[in-house]
mmCIF file of C-alpha atoms in Angstrom:
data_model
loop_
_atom_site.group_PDB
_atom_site.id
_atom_site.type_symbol
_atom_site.label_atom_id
_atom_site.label_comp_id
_atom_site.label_asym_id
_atom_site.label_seq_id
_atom_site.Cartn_x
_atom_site.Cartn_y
_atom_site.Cartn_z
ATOM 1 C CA UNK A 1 216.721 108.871 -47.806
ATOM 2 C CA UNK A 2 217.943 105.980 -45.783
ATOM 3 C CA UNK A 3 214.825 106.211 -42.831
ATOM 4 C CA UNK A 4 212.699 106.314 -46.249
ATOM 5 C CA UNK A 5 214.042 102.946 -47.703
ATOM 6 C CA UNK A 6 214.256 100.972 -44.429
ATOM 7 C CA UNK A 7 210.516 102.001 -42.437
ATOM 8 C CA UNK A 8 208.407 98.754 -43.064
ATOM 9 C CA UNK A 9 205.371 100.625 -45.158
ATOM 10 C CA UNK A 10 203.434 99.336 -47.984
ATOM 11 C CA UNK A 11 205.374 100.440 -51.026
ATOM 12 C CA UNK A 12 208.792 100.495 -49.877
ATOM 13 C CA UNK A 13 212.053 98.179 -50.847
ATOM 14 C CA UNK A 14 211.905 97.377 -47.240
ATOM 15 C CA UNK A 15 208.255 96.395 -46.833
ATOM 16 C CA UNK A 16 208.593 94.424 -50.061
ATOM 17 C CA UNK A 17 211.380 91.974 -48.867
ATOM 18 C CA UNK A 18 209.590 91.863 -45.155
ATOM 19 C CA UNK A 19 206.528 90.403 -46.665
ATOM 20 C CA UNK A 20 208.191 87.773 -48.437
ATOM 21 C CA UNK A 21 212.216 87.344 -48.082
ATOM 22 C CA UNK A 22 213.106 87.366 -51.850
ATOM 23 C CA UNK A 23 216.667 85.510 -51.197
ATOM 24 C CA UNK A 24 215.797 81.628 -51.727
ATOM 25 C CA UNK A 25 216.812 79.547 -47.830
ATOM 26 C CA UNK A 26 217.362 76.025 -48.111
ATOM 27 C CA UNK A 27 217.190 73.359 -45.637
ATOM 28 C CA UNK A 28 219.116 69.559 -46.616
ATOM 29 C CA UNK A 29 218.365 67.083 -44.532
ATOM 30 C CA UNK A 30 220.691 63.704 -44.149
ATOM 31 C CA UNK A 31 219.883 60.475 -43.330
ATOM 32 C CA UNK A 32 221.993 57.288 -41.936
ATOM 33 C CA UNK A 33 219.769 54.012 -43.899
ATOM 34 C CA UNK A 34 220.781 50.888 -41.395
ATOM 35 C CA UNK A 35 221.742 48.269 -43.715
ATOM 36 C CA UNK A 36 222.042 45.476 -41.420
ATOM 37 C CA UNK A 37 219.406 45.424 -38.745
ATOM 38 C CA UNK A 38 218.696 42.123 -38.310
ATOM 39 C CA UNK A 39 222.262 41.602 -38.244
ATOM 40 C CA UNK A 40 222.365 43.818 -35.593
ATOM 41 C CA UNK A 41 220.451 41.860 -32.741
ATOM 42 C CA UNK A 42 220.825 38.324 -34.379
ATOM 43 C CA UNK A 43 224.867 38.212 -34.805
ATOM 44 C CA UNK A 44 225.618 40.730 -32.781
ATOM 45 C CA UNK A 45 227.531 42.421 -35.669
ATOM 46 C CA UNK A 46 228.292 46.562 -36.060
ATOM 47 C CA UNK A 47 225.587 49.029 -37.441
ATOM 48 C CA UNK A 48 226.217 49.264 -41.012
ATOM 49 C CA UNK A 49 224.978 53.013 -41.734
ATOM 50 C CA UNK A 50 224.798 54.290 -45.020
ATOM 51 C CA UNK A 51 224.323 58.280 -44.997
ATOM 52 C CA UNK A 52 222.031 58.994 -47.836
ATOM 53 C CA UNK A 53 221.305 62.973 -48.854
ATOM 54 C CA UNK A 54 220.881 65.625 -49.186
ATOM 55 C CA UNK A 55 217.311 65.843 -49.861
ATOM 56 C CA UNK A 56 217.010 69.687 -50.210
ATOM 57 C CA UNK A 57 213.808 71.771 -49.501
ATOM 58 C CA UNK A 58 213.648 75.543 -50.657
ATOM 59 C CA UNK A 59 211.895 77.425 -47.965
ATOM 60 C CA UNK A 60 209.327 79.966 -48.666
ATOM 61 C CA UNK A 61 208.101 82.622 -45.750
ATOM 62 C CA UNK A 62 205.386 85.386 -45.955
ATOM 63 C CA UNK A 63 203.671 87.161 -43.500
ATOM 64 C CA UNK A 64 200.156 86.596 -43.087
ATOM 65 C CA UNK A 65 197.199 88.994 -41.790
ATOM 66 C CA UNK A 66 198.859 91.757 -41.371
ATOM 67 C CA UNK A 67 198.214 94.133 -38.675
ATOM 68 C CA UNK A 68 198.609 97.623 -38.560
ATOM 69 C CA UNK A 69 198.812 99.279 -34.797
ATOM 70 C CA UNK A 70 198.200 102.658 -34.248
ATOM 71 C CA UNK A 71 201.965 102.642 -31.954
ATOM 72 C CA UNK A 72 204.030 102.072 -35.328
ATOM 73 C CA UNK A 73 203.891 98.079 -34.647
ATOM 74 C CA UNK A 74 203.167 95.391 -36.853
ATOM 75 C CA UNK A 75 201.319 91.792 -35.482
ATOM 76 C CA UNK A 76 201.218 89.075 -38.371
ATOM 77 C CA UNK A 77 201.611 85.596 -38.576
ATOM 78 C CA UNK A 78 204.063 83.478 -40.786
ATOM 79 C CA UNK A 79 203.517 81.177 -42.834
ATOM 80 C CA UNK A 80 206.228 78.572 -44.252
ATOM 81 C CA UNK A 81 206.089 76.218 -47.398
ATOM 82 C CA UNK A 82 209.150 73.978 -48.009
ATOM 83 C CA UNK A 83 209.072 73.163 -51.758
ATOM 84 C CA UNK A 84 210.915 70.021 -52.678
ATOM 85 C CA UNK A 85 214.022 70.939 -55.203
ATOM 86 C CA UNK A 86 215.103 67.431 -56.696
ATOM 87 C CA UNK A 87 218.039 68.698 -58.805
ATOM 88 C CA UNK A 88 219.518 69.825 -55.733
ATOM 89 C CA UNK A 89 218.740 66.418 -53.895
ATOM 90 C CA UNK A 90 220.711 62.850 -54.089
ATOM 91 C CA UNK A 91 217.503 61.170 -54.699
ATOM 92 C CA UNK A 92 213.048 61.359 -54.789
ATOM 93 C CA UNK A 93 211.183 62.041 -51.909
ATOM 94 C CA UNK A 94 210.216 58.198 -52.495
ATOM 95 C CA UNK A 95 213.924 56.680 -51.727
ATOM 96 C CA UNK A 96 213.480 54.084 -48.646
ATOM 97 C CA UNK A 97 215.626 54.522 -45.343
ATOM 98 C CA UNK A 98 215.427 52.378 -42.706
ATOM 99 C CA UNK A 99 216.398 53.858 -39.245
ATOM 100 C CA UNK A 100 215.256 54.182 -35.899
ATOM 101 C CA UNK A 101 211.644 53.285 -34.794
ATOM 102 C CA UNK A 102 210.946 56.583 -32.758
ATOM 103 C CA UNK A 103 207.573 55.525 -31.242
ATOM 104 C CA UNK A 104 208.897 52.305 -29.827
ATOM 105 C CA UNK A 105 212.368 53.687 -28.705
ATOM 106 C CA UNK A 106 210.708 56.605 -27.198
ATOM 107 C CA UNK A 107 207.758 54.632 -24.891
ATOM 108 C CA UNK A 108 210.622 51.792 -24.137
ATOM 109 C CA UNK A 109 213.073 54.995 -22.596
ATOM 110 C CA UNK A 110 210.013 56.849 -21.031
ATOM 111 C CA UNK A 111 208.963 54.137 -18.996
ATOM 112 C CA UNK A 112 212.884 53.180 -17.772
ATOM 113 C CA UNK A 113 213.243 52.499 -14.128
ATOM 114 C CA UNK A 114 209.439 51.832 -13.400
ATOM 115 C CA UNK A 115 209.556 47.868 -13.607
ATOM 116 C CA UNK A 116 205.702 47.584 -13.710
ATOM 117 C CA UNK A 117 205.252 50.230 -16.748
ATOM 118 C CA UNK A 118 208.443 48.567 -18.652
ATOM 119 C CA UNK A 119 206.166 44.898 -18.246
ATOM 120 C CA UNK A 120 203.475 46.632 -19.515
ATOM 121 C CA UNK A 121 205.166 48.615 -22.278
ATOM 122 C CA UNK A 122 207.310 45.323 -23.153
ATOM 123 C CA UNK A 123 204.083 43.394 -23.498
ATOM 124 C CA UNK A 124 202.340 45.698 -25.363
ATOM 125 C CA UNK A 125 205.308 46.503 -28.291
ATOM 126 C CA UNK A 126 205.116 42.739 -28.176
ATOM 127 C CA UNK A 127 201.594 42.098 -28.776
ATOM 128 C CA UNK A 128 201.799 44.867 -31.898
ATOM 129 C CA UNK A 129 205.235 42.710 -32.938
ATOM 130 C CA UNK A 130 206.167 46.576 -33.065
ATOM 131 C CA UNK A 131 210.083 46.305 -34.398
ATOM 132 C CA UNK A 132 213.281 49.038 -32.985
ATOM 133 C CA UNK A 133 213.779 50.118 -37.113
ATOM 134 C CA UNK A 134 211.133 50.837 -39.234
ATOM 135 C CA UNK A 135 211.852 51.110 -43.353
ATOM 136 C CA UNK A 136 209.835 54.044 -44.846
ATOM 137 C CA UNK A 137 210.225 56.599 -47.074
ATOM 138 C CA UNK A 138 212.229 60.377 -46.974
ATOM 139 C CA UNK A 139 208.991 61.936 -47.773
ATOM 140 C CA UNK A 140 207.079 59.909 -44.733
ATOM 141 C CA UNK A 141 209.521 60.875 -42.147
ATOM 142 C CA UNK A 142 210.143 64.574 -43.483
ATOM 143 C CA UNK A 143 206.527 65.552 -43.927
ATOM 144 C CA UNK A 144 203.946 62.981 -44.993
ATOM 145 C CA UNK A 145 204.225 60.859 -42.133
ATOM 146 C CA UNK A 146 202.592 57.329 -41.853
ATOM 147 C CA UNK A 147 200.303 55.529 -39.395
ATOM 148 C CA UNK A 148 202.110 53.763 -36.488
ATOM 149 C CA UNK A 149 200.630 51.385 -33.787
ATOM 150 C CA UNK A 150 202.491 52.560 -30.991
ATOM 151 C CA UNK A 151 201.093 56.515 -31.876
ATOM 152 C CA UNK A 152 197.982 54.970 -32.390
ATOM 153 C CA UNK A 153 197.266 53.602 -28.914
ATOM 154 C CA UNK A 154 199.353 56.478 -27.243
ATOM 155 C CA UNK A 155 197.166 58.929 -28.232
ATOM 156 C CA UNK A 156 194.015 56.945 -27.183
#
């Protein structure tokens, strides 16, 4: 009975909760919102952080194109979908953070140590008036994403 319930085949208990995991995962992400950023480089004060979440996801996996080998094996791929569950979040997907500007901190720290490349990175962020904290939304830096300069001629 129990090598009858727990062989992956189309039919079975086992196969059934393979396919698609029936217990619900979620995933909360946090966020610290600066609230003084000017502050920051102007008056030299402290970071003021403000830790705003959870904004909670419910995640979803299935297994996709399923492939039956004639060894006993299974190939598929899997799929994810994160479904947004307010009433188990602190606020929309539309509440604004502002934090860290990854794009600009990343191509400032990549090019450390090679005084000719931090000139030319330096000059460029400049150019763009590109700023070290950006204000956007939870649901652009979780999974919408927005345009940025710095990407933008990076990937060019």
């Amino acid at each position: 009975i129990l090598n009858s319930q727990l062989v992956i085949e189309e039919g079975t208990a086992a196969y059934n909760a393979w396919v698609e995991t029936p217990i619900p995962v979620y995933t909360k992400f946090y966020f610290f919102d600066m609230i003084n950023p000017s502050d920051l480089f102007h008056s030299h004060e402290k970071p003021i952080l403000e830790e705003r979440g959870p904004y909670t996801f419910r995640e979803v996996e299935k297994k996709a194109n399923l492939t039956w080998h004639e060894n006993g094996t299974i190939s598929y791929r899997r799929v994810k979908f994160w479904y947004f569950e307010r009433e188990m979040s602190v606020g929309p997907l539309t509440d604004m953070v502002t934090t860290i500007n990854v794009p600009v901190v990343g191509s400032a720290e990549f090019v450390r140590g090679d005084f000719f490349m931090e000139w030319g990175i330096s000059d460029m962020l400049s150019t763009i008036e590109a700023r070290i904290f950006v204000r956007r939304t939870i649901g652009e830096l979780l999974f919408d994403g927005y345009e940025d300069t710095v990407m933008d001629i990076g990937s060019s």
